[in-house]
Tab-separated table of C-alpha atoms in Angstrom:
chain	number	residue	atom	x	y	z
A	213	MET	CA	7.743	-18.427	-11.267
A	214	THR	CA	5.387	-21.109	-12.457
A	215	LEU	CA	1.847	-21.508	-11.236
A	216	THR	CA	2.499	-25.042	-10.003
A	217	SER	CA	5.586	-24.044	-7.995
A	218	GLY	CA	3.467	-21.685	-5.921
A	219	LEU	CA	0.423	-23.914	-5.325
A	220	PHE	CA	1.627	-25.919	-2.317
A	221	PRO	CA	3.304	-22.994	-0.523
A	222	SER	CA	0.273	-20.763	-1.038
A	223	PHE	CA	-2.170	-23.437	0.114
A	224	ALA	CA	-0.073	-24.280	3.197
A	225	ALA	CA	0.366	-20.611	4.158
A	226	THR	CA	-3.368	-19.983	3.740
A	227	VAL	CA	-4.287	-22.983	5.895
A	228	VAL	CA	-1.886	-21.877	8.656
A	229	PHE	CA	-3.219	-18.308	8.504
A	230	THR	CA	-6.792	-19.627	8.746
A	231	ALA	CA	-5.785	-21.803	11.712
A	232	ILE	CA	-4.294	-18.784	13.517
A	233	GLU	CA	-7.481	-16.802	12.873
A	234	ALA	CA	-9.738	-19.669	13.964
A	235	GLY	CA	-7.574	-20.392	17.018
A	236	SER	CA	-7.703	-16.787	18.174
A	237	GLN	CA	-11.473	-16.896	17.786
A	238	GLU	CA	-11.772	-20.190	19.695
A	239	ALA	CA	-9.574	-18.758	22.464
A	240	ARG	CA	-12.066	-15.855	22.658
A	241	LEU	CA	-9.372	-13.293	21.834
A	242	THR	CA	-11.371	-12.033	18.850
A	243	ARG	CA	-14.869	-12.508	17.505
A	244	MET	CA	-13.862	-11.906	13.898
A	245	SER	CA	-14.258	-14.859	11.552
A	246	ILE	CA	-12.988	-13.992	8.099
A	247	PRO	CA	-14.648	-17.025	6.458
A	248	TYR	CA	-17.988	-16.164	8.091
A	249	LEU	CA	-17.761	-12.500	7.056
A	250	LEU	CA	-16.917	-13.524	3.488
A	251	GLY	CA	-19.632	-16.185	3.357
A	252	THR	CA	-22.399	-13.906	4.566
A	253	ILE	CA	-21.732	-11.685	1.568
A	254	PHE	CA	-23.181	-14.521	-0.548
A	255	THR	CA	-25.833	-16.070	1.701
A	256	PRO	CA	-27.694	-15.313	4.960
A	257	ALA	CA	-27.697	-19.026	5.946
A	258	ARG	CA	-25.131	-19.405	8.745
A	259	GLU	CA	-23.859	-22.914	7.999
A	260	LYS	CA	-23.690	-22.329	4.256
A	261	ALA	CA	-21.970	-18.996	4.890
A	262	LYS	CA	-19.213	-20.706	6.868
A	263	LEU	CA	-18.533	-23.208	4.078
A	264	ILE	CA	-18.774	-20.693	1.226
A	265	GLY	CA	-16.641	-18.229	3.188
A	266	PHE	CA	-13.988	-20.844	3.922
A	267	LEU	CA	-13.739	-21.689	0.225
A	268	ALA	CA	-13.639	-17.974	-0.679
A	269	HIS	CA	-10.936	-17.443	1.952
A	270	LEU	CA	-8.845	-20.285	0.468
A	271	LEU	CA	-9.241	-18.767	-2.995
A	272	ASN	CA	-8.267	-15.318	-1.696
A	273	GLY	CA	-5.230	-16.855	-0.021
A	274	GLN	CA	-4.162	-18.403	-3.322
A	275	LEU	CA	-4.608	-15.104	-5.169
A	276	PHE	CA	-2.746	-13.036	-2.577
A	277	ALA	CA	0.002	-15.663	-2.461
A	278	LEU	CA	0.543	-15.216	-6.184
A	279	LEU	CA	0.987	-11.488	-5.588
A	280	TYR	CA	3.459	-12.173	-2.753
A	281	ILE	CA	5.343	-14.662	-4.951
A	282	ALA	CA	5.584	-12.086	-7.743
A	283	LEU	CA	7.069	-9.686	-5.181
A	284	PHE	CA	9.434	-12.422	-3.969
A	285	GLU	CA	10.614	-12.955	-7.537
A	286	ARG	CA	11.298	-9.239	-7.868
A	287	LEU	CA	12.683	-8.421	-4.393
A	288	GLY	CA	13.800	-11.745	-2.930
A	289	ALA	CA	12.059	-14.521	-1.035
A	290	GLY	CA	13.597	-14.029	2.390
A	291	ILE	CA	11.657	-14.580	5.581
A	292	TRP	CA	11.935	-10.875	6.412
A	293	HIS	CA	10.483	-9.963	3.040
A	294	GLY	CA	7.548	-12.265	3.798
A	295	ILE	CA	7.013	-10.735	7.235
A	296	LEU	CA	7.222	-7.217	5.786
A	297	PHE	CA	4.745	-7.997	2.986
A	298	GLY	CA	2.404	-9.651	5.488
A	299	CYS	CA	2.530	-6.699	7.879
A	300	CYS	CA	1.878	-4.252	5.026
A	301	HIS	CA	-1.043	-6.407	3.904
A	302	ALA	CA	-2.427	-6.462	7.467
A	303	VAL	CA	-2.184	-2.681	7.805
A	304	ILE	CA	-4.170	-2.294	4.575
A	305	VAL	CA	-6.783	-4.757	5.829
A	306	LEU	CA	-7.109	-2.956	9.181
A	307	THR	CA	-7.106	0.614	7.883
A	308	VAL	CA	-8.801	0.324	4.479
A	309	VAL	CA	-10.697	-2.948	3.995
A	310	LEU	CA	-12.398	-3.255	7.389
A	311	PRO	CA	-13.688	0.341	7.430
A	312	LEU	CA	-15.165	-0.203	3.943
A	313	MET	CA	-16.927	-3.448	4.889
A	314	PRO	CA	-20.241	-1.893	6.047
A	315	GLY	CA	-20.606	-0.112	2.724
A	316	LEU	CA	-19.798	-3.241	0.698
A	317	HIS	CA	-21.347	-6.025	2.776
A	318	PRO	CA	-25.091	-6.505	2.190
A	319	ARG	CA	-25.708	-7.901	5.695
A	320	MET	CA	-23.544	-5.612	7.826
A	321	ALA	CA	-24.826	-2.654	9.834
A	322	SER	CA	-22.828	0.553	9.770
A	323	GLU	CA	-21.350	2.674	12.532
A	324	HIS	CA	-23.957	5.328	11.726
A	325	ALA	CA	-27.120	3.233	11.421
A	326	SER	CA	-28.414	0.617	13.811
A	327	PRO	CA	-28.997	-2.982	12.732
A	328	VAL	CA	-32.130	-3.826	10.770
A	329	SER	CA	-33.500	-7.225	9.785
A	330	THR	CA	-31.403	-7.328	6.600
A	331	ARG	CA	-28.200	-5.867	8.125
A	332	ARG	CA	-27.557	-7.690	11.380
A	333	LEU	CA	-23.781	-8.193	11.391
A	334	GLU	CA	-21.846	-5.865	13.649
A	335	PRO	CA	-19.463	-3.521	11.817
A	336	PRO	CA	-15.759	-4.054	12.546
A	337	GLY	CA	-15.135	-0.536	13.818
A	338	PRO	CA	-11.727	1.157	13.794
A	339	LEU	CA	-8.981	-1.463	13.278
A	340	GLY	CA	-11.580	-4.183	13.841
A	341	LEU	CA	-11.777	-3.379	17.557
A	342	ASN	CA	-15.534	-4.040	17.706
A	343	TYR	CA	-14.589	-7.711	17.361
A	344	GLY	CA	-12.253	-7.662	20.360
A	345	PHE	CA	-9.231	-5.813	21.717
A	346	ALA	CA	-6.796	-8.406	20.343
A	347	THR	CA	-8.225	-8.411	16.809
A	348	PRO	CA	-5.626	-6.048	15.287
A	349	GLY	CA	-2.791	-8.053	16.820
A	350	PHE	CA	-4.038	-11.338	15.408
A	351	VAL	CA	-4.653	-9.789	12.001
A	352	ILE	CA	-1.041	-8.597	11.954
A	353	VAL	CA	0.408	-11.843	13.348
A	354	GLY	CA	-1.655	-13.980	10.971
A	355	HIS	CA	-0.596	-12.020	7.907
A	356	ALA	CA	3.063	-11.895	9.005
A	357	VAL	CA	3.105	-15.679	9.507
A	358	PHE	CA	1.378	-16.099	6.118
A	359	GLY	CA	4.100	-14.062	4.413
A	360	ALA	CA	6.984	-15.667	6.294
A	361	LEU	CA	5.768	-19.224	5.727
A	362	LEU	CA	5.080	-18.507	2.084
A	363	ALA	CA	8.609	-17.114	1.642
A	364	VAL	CA	10.217	-20.119	3.354
A	365	LEU	CA	8.182	-22.730	1.463
A	366	TYR	CA	8.502	-20.971	-1.885
A	367	ARG	CA	12.246	-20.543	-1.535
A	368	ALA	CA	12.668	-24.219	-0.620
């Protein structure tokens, strides 16, 4: 694996994943915006948060893609490997990362304390369900597509 051989596949997979997430939000199937949640960690300004969060999300996608590619090098770069890695990643996001968000995010309320002027974002709740009933499904689908597309593009 070379860094340059993974740049295009990782960027393309991240953009497609972001499009799935944004499309599910635009279709009103979820209220979760990963770029917005990431951006509000750094700034309370809404428009700046969206831009900063989008850039942070692209960087995260590149970093996670390098991890996936390392796994592909070790275990094989088949589409099913990509889907499996993506689903495992999504389960970790839903069961570990989202529940930890209120404790880590400086602007997010918790399940146990009501919002205050400095913590106005709604917490995700179990499996992100506070952001909509379809949120877990789109998290899983988005990550599975990310992994599958990354495997296909990297192998090519």
